[in-house]
PDB file of C-alpha atoms and ligand atoms in Angstrom:
ATOM      1  CA  MET C1262       0.196  14.412 -10.085  1.00  0.00           C
ATOM      2  CA  GLN C1263      -2.897  13.371 -11.456  1.00  0.00           C
ATOM      3  CA  VAL C1264      -5.943  13.356  -9.083  1.00  0.00           C
ATOM      4  CA  PHE C1265      -8.943  11.281 -10.321  1.00  0.00           C
ATOM      5  CA  ILE C1266     -12.289  11.889  -8.232  1.00  0.00           C
ATOM      6  CA  ALA C1267     -14.688   8.991  -8.329  1.00  0.00           C
ATOM      7  CA  ALA C1268     -18.482   9.014  -7.641  1.00  0.00           C
ATOM      8  CA  ASP C1269     -18.239   6.544  -5.062  1.00  0.00           C
ATOM      9  CA  ALA C1270     -15.788   3.595  -3.739  1.00  0.00           C
ATOM     10  CA  ALA C1271     -16.569   1.276  -6.339  1.00  0.00           C
ATOM     11  CA  GLU C1272     -15.836   3.596  -9.554  1.00  0.00           C
ATOM     12  CA  ALA C1273     -12.434   4.661  -7.423  1.00  0.00           C
ATOM     13  CA  ALA C1274     -11.472   1.061  -7.109  1.00  0.00           C
ATOM     14  CA  ASP C1275     -11.967   0.187 -10.748  1.00  0.00           C
ATOM     15  CA  LYS C1276     -10.037   3.328 -11.647  1.00  0.00           C
ATOM     16  CA  ALA C1277      -7.764   2.591  -9.531  1.00  0.00           C
ATOM     17  CA  ALA C1278      -7.384  -1.015 -10.966  1.00  0.00           C
ATOM     18  CA  ASP C1279      -7.011   0.278 -14.827  1.00  0.00           C
ATOM     19  CA  ILE C1280      -3.938   1.848 -13.642  1.00  0.00           C
ATOM     20  CA  VAL C1281      -2.544  -1.174 -12.103  1.00  0.00           C
ATOM     21  CA  GLU C1282      -3.833  -3.001 -15.185  1.00  0.00           C
ATOM     22  CA  ASN C1283      -2.032  -0.712 -17.596  1.00  0.00           C
ATOM     23  CA  VAL C1284       1.069  -1.564 -15.844  1.00  0.00           C
ATOM     24  CA  VAL C1285       0.919  -5.189 -15.947  1.00  0.00           C
ATOM     25  CA  ARG C1286       0.087  -4.934 -19.355  1.00  0.00           C
ATOM     26  CA  SER C1287       3.013  -2.614 -20.360  1.00  0.00           C
ATOM     27  CA  ARG C1288       5.790  -4.174 -18.490  1.00  0.00           C
ATOM     28  CA  PRO C1289       7.479  -7.271 -19.492  1.00  0.00           C
ATOM     29  CA  ARG C1290       7.939  -8.539 -15.913  1.00  0.00           C
ATOM     30  CA  PRO C1291       5.414  -6.183 -13.930  1.00  0.00           C
ATOM     31  CA  ARG C1292       6.726  -5.772 -10.252  1.00  0.00           C
ATOM     32  CA  LEU C1293       3.859  -4.261  -8.405  1.00  0.00           C
ATOM     33  CA  GLY C1294       4.182  -2.896  -4.911  1.00  0.00           C
ATOM     34  CA  MET C1295       0.880  -3.461  -2.871  1.00  0.00           C
ATOM     35  CA  ALA C1296      -0.810  -1.906   0.333  1.00  0.00           C
ATOM     36  CA  THR C1297      -3.287  -3.871   2.439  1.00  0.00           C
ATOM     37  CA  GLY C1298      -6.292  -2.360   4.169  1.00  0.00           C
ATOM     38  CA  SER C1299      -9.883  -1.909   3.379  1.00  0.00           C
ATOM     39  CA  THR C1300      -9.247   0.770   0.710  1.00  0.00           C
ATOM     40  CA  MET C1301      -7.549  -2.082  -1.480  1.00  0.00           C
ATOM     41  CA  VAL C1302     -10.256  -4.692  -0.948  1.00  0.00           C
ATOM     42  CA  GLY C1303     -11.945  -3.328  -3.844  1.00  0.00           C
ATOM     43  CA  VAL C1304      -9.056  -2.460  -5.888  1.00  0.00           C
ATOM     44  CA  TYR C1305      -8.047  -5.976  -5.608  1.00  0.00           C
ATOM     45  CA  GLN C1306     -11.366  -7.406  -6.215  1.00  0.00           C
ATOM     46  CA  SER C1307     -11.324  -5.592  -9.611  1.00  0.00           C
ATOM     47  CA  LEU C1308      -8.190  -7.011 -10.810  1.00  0.00           C
ATOM     48  CA  VAL C1309      -9.302 -10.535  -9.665  1.00  0.00           C
ATOM     49  CA  ASP C1310     -12.404  -9.690 -11.828  1.00  0.00           C
ATOM     50  CA  ARG C1311     -10.298  -8.989 -14.637  1.00  0.00           C
ATOM     51  CA  TYR C1312      -8.289 -12.065 -14.201  1.00  0.00           C
ATOM     52  CA  GLN C1313     -11.443 -14.322 -14.191  1.00  0.00           C
ATOM     53  CA  ALA C1314     -13.036 -12.643 -17.144  1.00  0.00           C
ATOM     54  CA  GLY C1315      -9.909 -14.178 -18.839  1.00  0.00           C
ATOM     55  CA  GLY C1316      -8.566 -10.573 -19.785  1.00  0.00           C
ATOM     56  CA  LEU C1317      -5.544 -10.207 -17.372  1.00  0.00           C
ATOM     57  CA  SER C1318      -2.693 -12.336 -16.386  1.00  0.00           C
ATOM     58  CA  PHE C1319      -0.482 -11.858 -13.272  1.00  0.00           C
ATOM     59  CA  ALA C1320       1.805 -14.793 -14.679  1.00  0.00           C
ATOM     60  CA  GLU C1321       4.724 -12.396 -15.202  1.00  0.00           C
ATOM     61  CA  THR C1322       4.297 -10.669 -12.248  1.00  0.00           C
ATOM     62  CA  SER C1323       5.994 -10.231  -8.974  1.00  0.00           C
ATOM     63  CA  ILE C1324       4.292  -8.571  -5.970  1.00  0.00           C
ATOM     64  CA  TYR C1325       5.997  -6.866  -3.075  1.00  0.00           C
ATOM     65  CA  LEU C1326       4.352  -6.146  -0.068  1.00  0.00           C
ATOM     66  CA  LEU C1327       4.736  -2.534   1.682  1.00  0.00           C
ATOM     67  CA  ASP C1328       4.748  -3.829   5.411  1.00  0.00           C
ATOM     68  CA  GLU C1329       3.774  -6.552   7.723  1.00  0.00           C
ATOM     69  CA  TYR C1330       3.189  -6.764  11.238  1.00  0.00           C
ATOM     70  CA  VAL C1331       5.696  -8.082  13.768  1.00  0.00           C
ATOM     71  CA  GLY C1332       4.845 -11.084  15.652  1.00  0.00           C
ATOM     72  CA  LEU C1333       1.539 -12.372  14.211  1.00  0.00           C
ATOM     73  CA  ASP C1334       1.906 -16.165  13.799  1.00  0.00           C
ATOM     74  CA  CYS C1335       2.570 -17.320  10.389  1.00  0.00           C
ATOM     75  CA  ASP C1336      -0.882 -18.345   9.342  1.00  0.00           C
ATOM     76  CA  HIS C1337      -2.736 -15.199  11.375  1.00  0.00           C
ATOM     77  CA  PRO C1338      -5.625 -13.948   8.741  1.00  0.00           C
ATOM     78  CA  GLN C1339      -4.360 -10.554   9.411  1.00  0.00           C
ATOM     79  CA  ALA C1340      -0.895 -11.193   8.479  1.00  0.00           C
ATOM     80  CA  PHE C1341      -0.679  -9.053   5.554  1.00  0.00           C
ATOM     81  CA  ARG C1342       1.185 -11.836   3.562  1.00  0.00           C
ATOM     82  CA  ASN C1343      -2.206 -13.656   4.256  1.00  0.00           C
ATOM     83  CA  VAL C1344      -4.520 -10.810   3.395  1.00  0.00           C
ATOM     84  CA  ILE C1345      -2.979 -10.312   0.207  1.00  0.00           C
ATOM     85  CA  ARG C1346      -3.236 -14.093  -0.581  1.00  0.00           C
ATOM     86  CA  ALA C1347      -6.808 -14.480   0.295  1.00  0.00           C
ATOM     87  CA  GLY C1348      -7.579 -10.868  -1.575  1.00  0.00           C
ATOM     88  CA  LEU C1349      -5.654 -11.030  -4.582  1.00  0.00           C
ATOM     89  CA  ALA C1350      -2.708 -13.545  -5.138  1.00  0.00           C
ATOM     90  CA  ASP C1351      -4.306 -16.933  -4.321  1.00  0.00           C
ATOM     91  CA  LEU C1352      -7.558 -15.788  -6.508  1.00  0.00           C
ATOM     92  CA  VAL C1353      -5.141 -15.091  -9.909  1.00  0.00           C
ATOM     93  CA  ASP C1354      -2.635 -16.949 -11.571  1.00  0.00           C
ATOM     94  CA  LEU C1355       0.218 -15.210  -9.569  1.00  0.00           C
ATOM     95  CA  ARG C1356       3.453 -17.650  -9.355  1.00  0.00           C
ATOM     96  CA  ASP C1357       3.548 -19.020  -5.732  1.00  0.00           C
ATOM     97  CA  ASP C1358       7.040 -17.716  -5.452  1.00  0.00           C
ATOM     98  CA  ALA C1359       6.238 -14.323  -6.776  1.00  0.00           C
ATOM     99  CA  LEU C1360       4.978 -12.621  -3.534  1.00  0.00           C
ATOM    100  CA  PHE C1361       7.475 -11.184  -1.421  1.00  0.00           C
ATOM    101  CA  GLY C1362       7.173  -9.465   2.278  1.00  0.00           C
ATOM    102  CA  PRO C1363       8.952  -8.802   5.156  1.00  0.00           C
ATOM    103  CA  ASP C1364       8.928 -12.102   7.839  1.00  0.00           C
ATOM    104  CA  GLY C1365       7.487 -10.079  10.727  1.00  0.00           C
ATOM    105  CA  SER C1366       8.285 -13.086  12.884  1.00  0.00           C
ATOM    106  CA  SER C1367      11.883 -13.175  12.214  1.00  0.00           C
ATOM    107  CA  PRO C1368      14.109 -13.589  15.131  1.00  0.00           C
ATOM    108  CA  ASP C1369      16.355 -10.520  13.764  1.00  0.00           C
ATOM    109  CA  LEU C1370      13.924  -7.963  12.841  1.00  0.00           C
ATOM    110  CA  GLU C1371      16.137  -5.377  12.111  1.00  0.00           C
ATOM    111  CA  ALA C1372      18.444  -7.610   9.596  1.00  0.00           C
ATOM    112  CA  GLU C1373      15.072  -8.665   8.136  1.00  0.00           C
ATOM    113  CA  ALA C1374      14.185  -4.987   7.647  1.00  0.00           C
ATOM    114  CA  GLN C1375      17.537  -4.586   5.907  1.00  0.00           C
ATOM    115  CA  ARG C1376      17.070  -7.723   3.997  1.00  0.00           C
ATOM    116  CA  TYR C1377      13.752  -6.517   2.860  1.00  0.00           C
ATOM    117  CA  GLU C1378      14.978  -3.028   1.636  1.00  0.00           C
ATOM    118  CA  GLN C1379      17.673  -4.541  -0.410  1.00  0.00           C
ATOM    119  CA  LEU C1380      15.249  -7.075  -2.004  1.00  0.00           C
ATOM    120  CA  VAL C1381      13.008  -4.119  -2.849  1.00  0.00           C
ATOM    121  CA  THR C1382      15.726  -1.722  -4.089  1.00  0.00           C
ATOM    122  CA  GLU C1383      16.772  -4.667  -6.582  1.00  0.00           C
ATOM    123  CA  ALA C1384      13.601  -5.237  -7.697  1.00  0.00           C
ATOM    124  CA  CYS C1385      12.473  -1.644  -8.890  1.00  0.00           C
ATOM    125  CA  ILE C1386       8.853  -1.453  -8.044  1.00  0.00           C
ATOM    126  CA  ASP C1387       6.886  -0.231 -11.491  1.00  0.00           C
ATOM    127  CA  ILE C1388       4.050   1.228  -9.337  1.00  0.00           C
ATOM    128  CA  GLN C1389       3.672   1.468  -5.182  1.00  0.00           C
ATOM    129  CA  LEU C1390       0.066   1.489  -4.387  1.00  0.00           C
ATOM    130  CA  LEU C1391      -0.631   3.112  -1.090  1.00  0.00           C
ATOM    131  CA  GLY C1392      -3.528   3.726   1.261  1.00  0.00           C
ATOM    132  CA  ILE C1393      -3.528   6.829   3.563  1.00  0.00           C
ATOM    133  CA  GLY C1394      -4.201   6.388   7.619  1.00  0.00           C
ATOM    134  CA  GLY C1395      -6.382   8.651   9.344  1.00  0.00           C
ATOM    135  CA  ASN C1396      -3.075  10.517  10.501  1.00  0.00           C
ATOM    136  CA  GLY C1397      -1.587  10.516   6.982  1.00  0.00           C
ATOM    137  CA  HIS C1398       0.454   7.931   7.428  1.00  0.00           C
ATOM    138  CA  ILE C1399       1.865   5.608   4.279  1.00  0.00           C
ATOM    139  CA  ALA C1400       2.627   2.269   4.870  1.00  0.00           C
ATOM    140  CA  PHE C1401       3.384   2.416   8.962  1.00  0.00           C
ATOM    141  CA  ASN C1402       5.577   5.581   8.620  1.00  0.00           C
ATOM    142  CA  GLU C1403       3.473   7.610  11.584  1.00  0.00           C
ATOM    143  CA  PRO C1404       3.706  11.468  11.490  1.00  0.00           C
ATOM    144  CA  GLY C1405       7.385  12.498  12.181  1.00  0.00           C
ATOM    145  CA  SER C1406       8.900   9.904   9.995  1.00  0.00           C
ATOM    146  CA  SER C1407      12.021  10.953   7.806  1.00  0.00           C
ATOM    147  CA  PHE C1408      11.121  11.154   3.870  1.00  0.00           C
ATOM    148  CA  GLU C1409      14.613   9.619   3.631  1.00  0.00           C
ATOM    149  CA  GLY C1410      13.596   6.702   5.812  1.00  0.00           C
ATOM    150  CA  LEU C1411      14.518   2.927   4.507  1.00  0.00           C
ATOM    151  CA  SER C1412      12.728  -0.186   5.529  1.00  0.00           C
ATOM    152  CA  SER C1413      12.963  -0.594   9.066  1.00  0.00           C
ATOM    153  CA  VAL C1414      11.175  -1.953  12.153  1.00  0.00           C
ATOM    154  CA  VAL C1415       8.486   0.867  13.254  1.00  0.00           C
ATOM    155  CA  THR C1416       6.315   1.294  16.228  1.00  0.00           C
ATOM    156  CA  LEU C1417       2.679   2.004  15.314  1.00  0.00           C
ATOM    157  CA  SER C1418       0.909   4.868  17.163  1.00  0.00           C
ATOM    158  CA  GLU C1419      -1.880   4.521  19.488  1.00  0.00           C
ATOM    159  CA  LYS C1420      -4.012   6.005  16.787  1.00  0.00           C
ATOM    160  CA  THR C1421      -3.294   3.457  14.342  1.00  0.00           C
ATOM    161  CA  ARG C1422      -3.912   0.608  16.668  1.00  0.00           C
ATOM    162  CA  ARG C1423      -6.948   1.697  17.362  1.00  0.00           C
ATOM    163  CA  ASP C1424      -7.961   2.735  13.813  1.00  0.00           C
ATOM    164  CA  ASN C1425      -6.651  -1.463  12.803  1.00  0.00           C
ATOM    165  CA  ALA C1426      -8.511  -2.639  16.171  1.00  0.00           C
ATOM    166  CA  ARG C1427     -11.748  -3.515  13.839  1.00  0.00           C
ATOM    167  CA  PHE C1428      -9.383  -6.236  12.405  1.00  0.00           C
ATOM    168  CA  PHE C1429      -8.474  -7.805  15.297  1.00  0.00           C
ATOM    169  CA  ALA C1430     -10.662  -9.422  18.481  1.00  0.00           C
ATOM    170  CA  SER C1431      -9.700  -6.537  20.935  1.00  0.00           C
ATOM    171  CA  ILE C1432      -7.034  -3.449  20.642  1.00  0.00           C
ATOM    172  CA  ASP C1433      -4.683  -5.799  23.058  1.00  0.00           C
ATOM    173  CA  ASP C1434      -4.253  -7.827  19.748  1.00  0.00           C
ATOM    174  CA  VAL C1435      -3.324  -5.334  17.631  1.00  0.00           C
ATOM    175  CA  PRO C1436       0.469  -5.420  17.184  1.00  0.00           C
ATOM    176  CA  ARG C1437       2.671  -2.722  18.236  1.00  0.00           C
ATOM    177  CA  GLN C1438       5.550  -2.720  15.792  1.00  0.00           C
ATOM    178  CA  ALA C1439       5.530  -3.435  11.954  1.00  0.00           C
ATOM    179  CA  ILE C1440       8.443  -3.812   9.550  1.00  0.00           C
ATOM    180  CA  SER C1441       7.698  -1.177   7.290  1.00  0.00           C
ATOM    181  CA  GLN C1442       9.290   0.125   3.709  1.00  0.00           C
ATOM    182  CA  GLY C1443      10.556   3.667   4.408  1.00  0.00           C
ATOM    183  CA  ILE C1444       8.898   7.007   2.601  1.00  0.00           C
ATOM    184  CA  GLY C1445      12.402   6.786   0.901  1.00  0.00           C
ATOM    185  CA  THR C1446      11.764   3.475   0.167  1.00  0.00           C
ATOM    186  CA  ILE C1447       8.444   4.361  -1.430  1.00  0.00           C
ATOM    187  CA  LEU C1448       9.775   6.887  -3.588  1.00  0.00           C
ATOM    188  CA  ARG C1449      11.893   5.044  -5.531  1.00  0.00           C
ATOM    189  CA  ALA C1450       9.277   3.452  -7.049  1.00  0.00           C
ATOM    190  CA  ARG C1451       8.731   4.479 -10.426  1.00  0.00           C
ATOM    191  CA  ALA C1452       5.111   5.466 -10.365  1.00  0.00           C
ATOM    192  CA  ILE C1453       2.843   5.915  -7.249  1.00  0.00           C
ATOM    193  CA  LEU C1454      -0.928   5.138  -7.141  1.00  0.00           C
ATOM    194  CA  LEU C1455      -2.481   6.623  -3.635  1.00  0.00           C
ATOM    195  CA  VAL C1456      -6.167   5.567  -3.128  1.00  0.00           C
ATOM    196  CA  ALA C1457      -8.406   6.638  -0.405  1.00  0.00           C
ATOM    197  CA  LEU C1458     -12.039   6.471   0.159  1.00  0.00           C
ATOM    198  CA  GLY C1459     -14.500   7.966   2.655  1.00  0.00           C
ATOM    199  CA  ALA C1460     -15.084  11.353   4.349  1.00  0.00           C
ATOM    200  CA  HIS C1461     -12.714  10.043   7.185  1.00  0.00           C
ATOM    201  CA  LYS C1462      -9.982  10.071   4.696  1.00  0.00           C
ATOM    202  CA  ALA C1463     -10.931  13.829   4.079  1.00  0.00           C
ATOM    203  CA  ARG C1464      -8.741  15.705   6.428  1.00  0.00           C
ATOM    204  CA  PRO C1465      -5.333  13.562   5.842  1.00  0.00           C
ATOM    205  CA  ILE C1466      -5.996  13.778   2.225  1.00  0.00           C
ATOM    206  CA  CYS C1467      -6.266  17.538   2.322  1.00  0.00           C
ATOM    207  CA  ASP C1468      -3.143  18.031   4.317  1.00  0.00           C
ATOM    208  CA  ALA C1469      -1.334  15.800   1.900  1.00  0.00           C
ATOM    209  CA  LEU C1470      -2.533  17.397  -1.277  1.00  0.00           C
ATOM    210  CA  ILE C1471      -2.367  20.921   0.106  1.00  0.00           C
ATOM    211  CA  GLY C1472      -1.016  21.585   2.769  1.00  0.00           C
ATOM    212  CA  PRO C1473       2.694  21.903   3.516  1.00  0.00           C
ATOM    213  CA  VAL C1474       5.256  19.235   2.260  1.00  0.00           C
ATOM    214  CA  SER C1475       5.971  18.040   5.819  1.00  0.00           C
ATOM    215  CA  ILE C1476       6.732  14.836   8.157  1.00  0.00           C
ATOM    216  CA  GLU C1477       3.988  15.795   9.900  1.00  0.00           C
ATOM    217  CA  SER C1478       1.876  14.585   7.068  1.00  0.00           C
ATOM    218  CA  PRO C1479       3.970  11.422   5.697  1.00  0.00           C
ATOM    219  CA  ALA C1480       1.499  11.111   2.600  1.00  0.00           C
ATOM    220  CA  SER C1481       2.728  14.952   1.370  1.00  0.00           C
ATOM    221  CA  ALA C1482       5.769  13.250   0.259  1.00  0.00           C
ATOM    222  CA  ILE C1483       4.379  11.908  -2.841  1.00  0.00           C
ATOM    223  CA  ARG C1484       4.477  15.305  -3.834  1.00  0.00           C
ATOM    224  CA  LEU C1485       8.285  14.975  -4.362  1.00  0.00           C
ATOM    225  CA  HIS C1486       7.674  12.127  -6.924  1.00  0.00           C
ATOM    226  CA  PRO C1487       7.396  12.775 -10.230  1.00  0.00           C
ATOM    227  CA  ASP C1488       4.941  10.559 -11.533  1.00  0.00           C
ATOM    228  CA  VAL C1489       2.010   9.856  -9.181  1.00  0.00           C
ATOM    229  CA  SER C1490      -1.787   9.414  -9.321  1.00  0.00           C
ATOM    230  CA  VAL C1491      -4.477   9.725  -6.507  1.00  0.00           C
ATOM    231  CA  VAL C1492      -7.677   8.129  -6.666  1.00  0.00           C
ATOM    232  CA  LEU C1493     -10.401   9.326  -4.435  1.00  0.00           C
ATOM    233  CA  ASP C1494     -14.267   8.883  -3.708  1.00  0.00           C
ATOM    234  CA  ALA C1495     -16.210  12.023  -3.277  1.00  0.00           C
ATOM    235  CA  GLY C1496     -15.991  11.713   0.596  1.00  0.00           C
ATOM    236  CA  ALA C1497     -12.131  11.665   0.710  1.00  0.00           C
ATOM    237  CA  ALA C1498     -12.149  14.564  -1.923  1.00  0.00           C
ATOM    238  CA  SER C1499     -14.550  16.696  -0.027  1.00  0.00           C
ATOM    239  CA  LEU C1500     -12.028  18.923   1.555  1.00  0.00           C
ATOM    240  CA  LEU C1501     -10.014  19.473  -1.609  1.00  0.00           C
ATOM    241  CA  PRO C1502     -11.623  23.013  -3.192  1.00  0.00           C
ATOM    242  CA  ALA C1503     -10.377  22.700  -6.751  1.00  0.00           C
ATOM    243  CA  ALA C1504      -9.671  19.078  -7.060  1.00  0.00           C
ATOM    244  CA  ARG C1505      -9.761  18.164 -10.518  1.00  0.00           C
ATOM    245  CA  SER C1506     -12.054  15.291 -11.833  1.00  0.00           C
ATOM    246  CA  GLU C1507     -11.387  12.792 -14.615  1.00  0.00           C
ATOM    247  CA  SER C1508     -12.449   9.527 -14.905  1.00  0.00           C
TER     248      SER C1508
HETATM  249  C1  F6R E1904      -1.234  -1.218   5.296  1.00  0.00           C
HETATM  250  C2  F6R E1904      -0.584  -0.226   5.360  1.00  0.00           C
HETATM  251  C3  F6R E1904      -1.569   1.145   5.510  1.00  0.00           C
HETATM  252  C4  F6R E1904      -2.833   1.527   5.149  1.00  0.00           C
HETATM  253  C5  F6R E1904      -3.622   2.444   5.722  1.00  0.00           C
HETATM  254  C6  F6R E1904      -4.658   2.644   5.269  1.00  0.00           C
HETATM  255  O1  F6R E1904      -0.147  -2.111   4.240  1.00  0.00           O
HETATM  256  O2  F6R E1904       0.259   0.247   4.749  1.00  0.00           O
HETATM  257  O3  F6R E1904      -0.622   2.279   5.357  1.00  0.00           O
HETATM  258  O4  F6R E1904      -2.764   1.834   3.663  1.00  0.00           O
HETATM  259  O5  F6R E1904      -3.641   2.475   7.163  1.00  0.00           O
HETATM  260  O6  F6R E1904      -5.380   1.299   5.763  1.00  0.00           O
HETATM  261  P1  F6R E1904      -7.324   1.195   5.392  1.00  0.00           P
HETATM  262  O7  F6R E1904      -7.389   1.407   3.980  1.00  0.00           O
HETATM  263  O8  F6R E1904      -7.420   0.121   6.268  1.00  0.00           O
HETATM  264  O9  F6R E1904      -7.820   2.413   5.721  1.00  0.00           O
END
């Protein structure tokens, strides 16, 4: 595992974008697994900047979402498909048919989760981007989730719903369920890139990187993967006693 500690969020976003750019440039048909949320906004903007500067093309790239809320209208701005469109996909030369995600409005959610699991498995993700929840979740795999779990319909914890209420008019509008890749699904990616920003992520990062590898810290599962990069800003790294600093 390589841990990069950046001075601030902007430097962390650029470092994470460097890692993604390297994958996009080195694979003939890059397949990116993408998370959403505040952490990724700067990472995606940095990738958009590189596209607009003329140096980086996504024409051969496919994007696979990590998760999707259940029950939002398909045009809801907080549906993750729309978030990734607005922040990345529509701003670069990604093909219209190269963005994949679970359908959270499917009438048969369990079948949809299985369909998506198969799609992601067949795709073979080159790099999976992850954020981390305040409770240590990755994707929407809350504490207690099996490390072998595959894509499924999951129930969001109250902490996660409270944390995500900032994206909605009120907490009552935050969905209670999502379709999420499982930890087992995530661990099958060729490489993993976890990004965390801010002192409010220091505790879950410390638990994930130096605590026990345990289902109580879903993000600790990344330590079972052979090719992991972690990009932190100083706040998120603040509880790590001996984290390595590189840039
Ligand atoms: C989003 C996702 C979540 C977020 C995590 C951090 O697709 O899967 O696990 O990555 O909740 O969210 P932010 O970045 O908003 O703190």
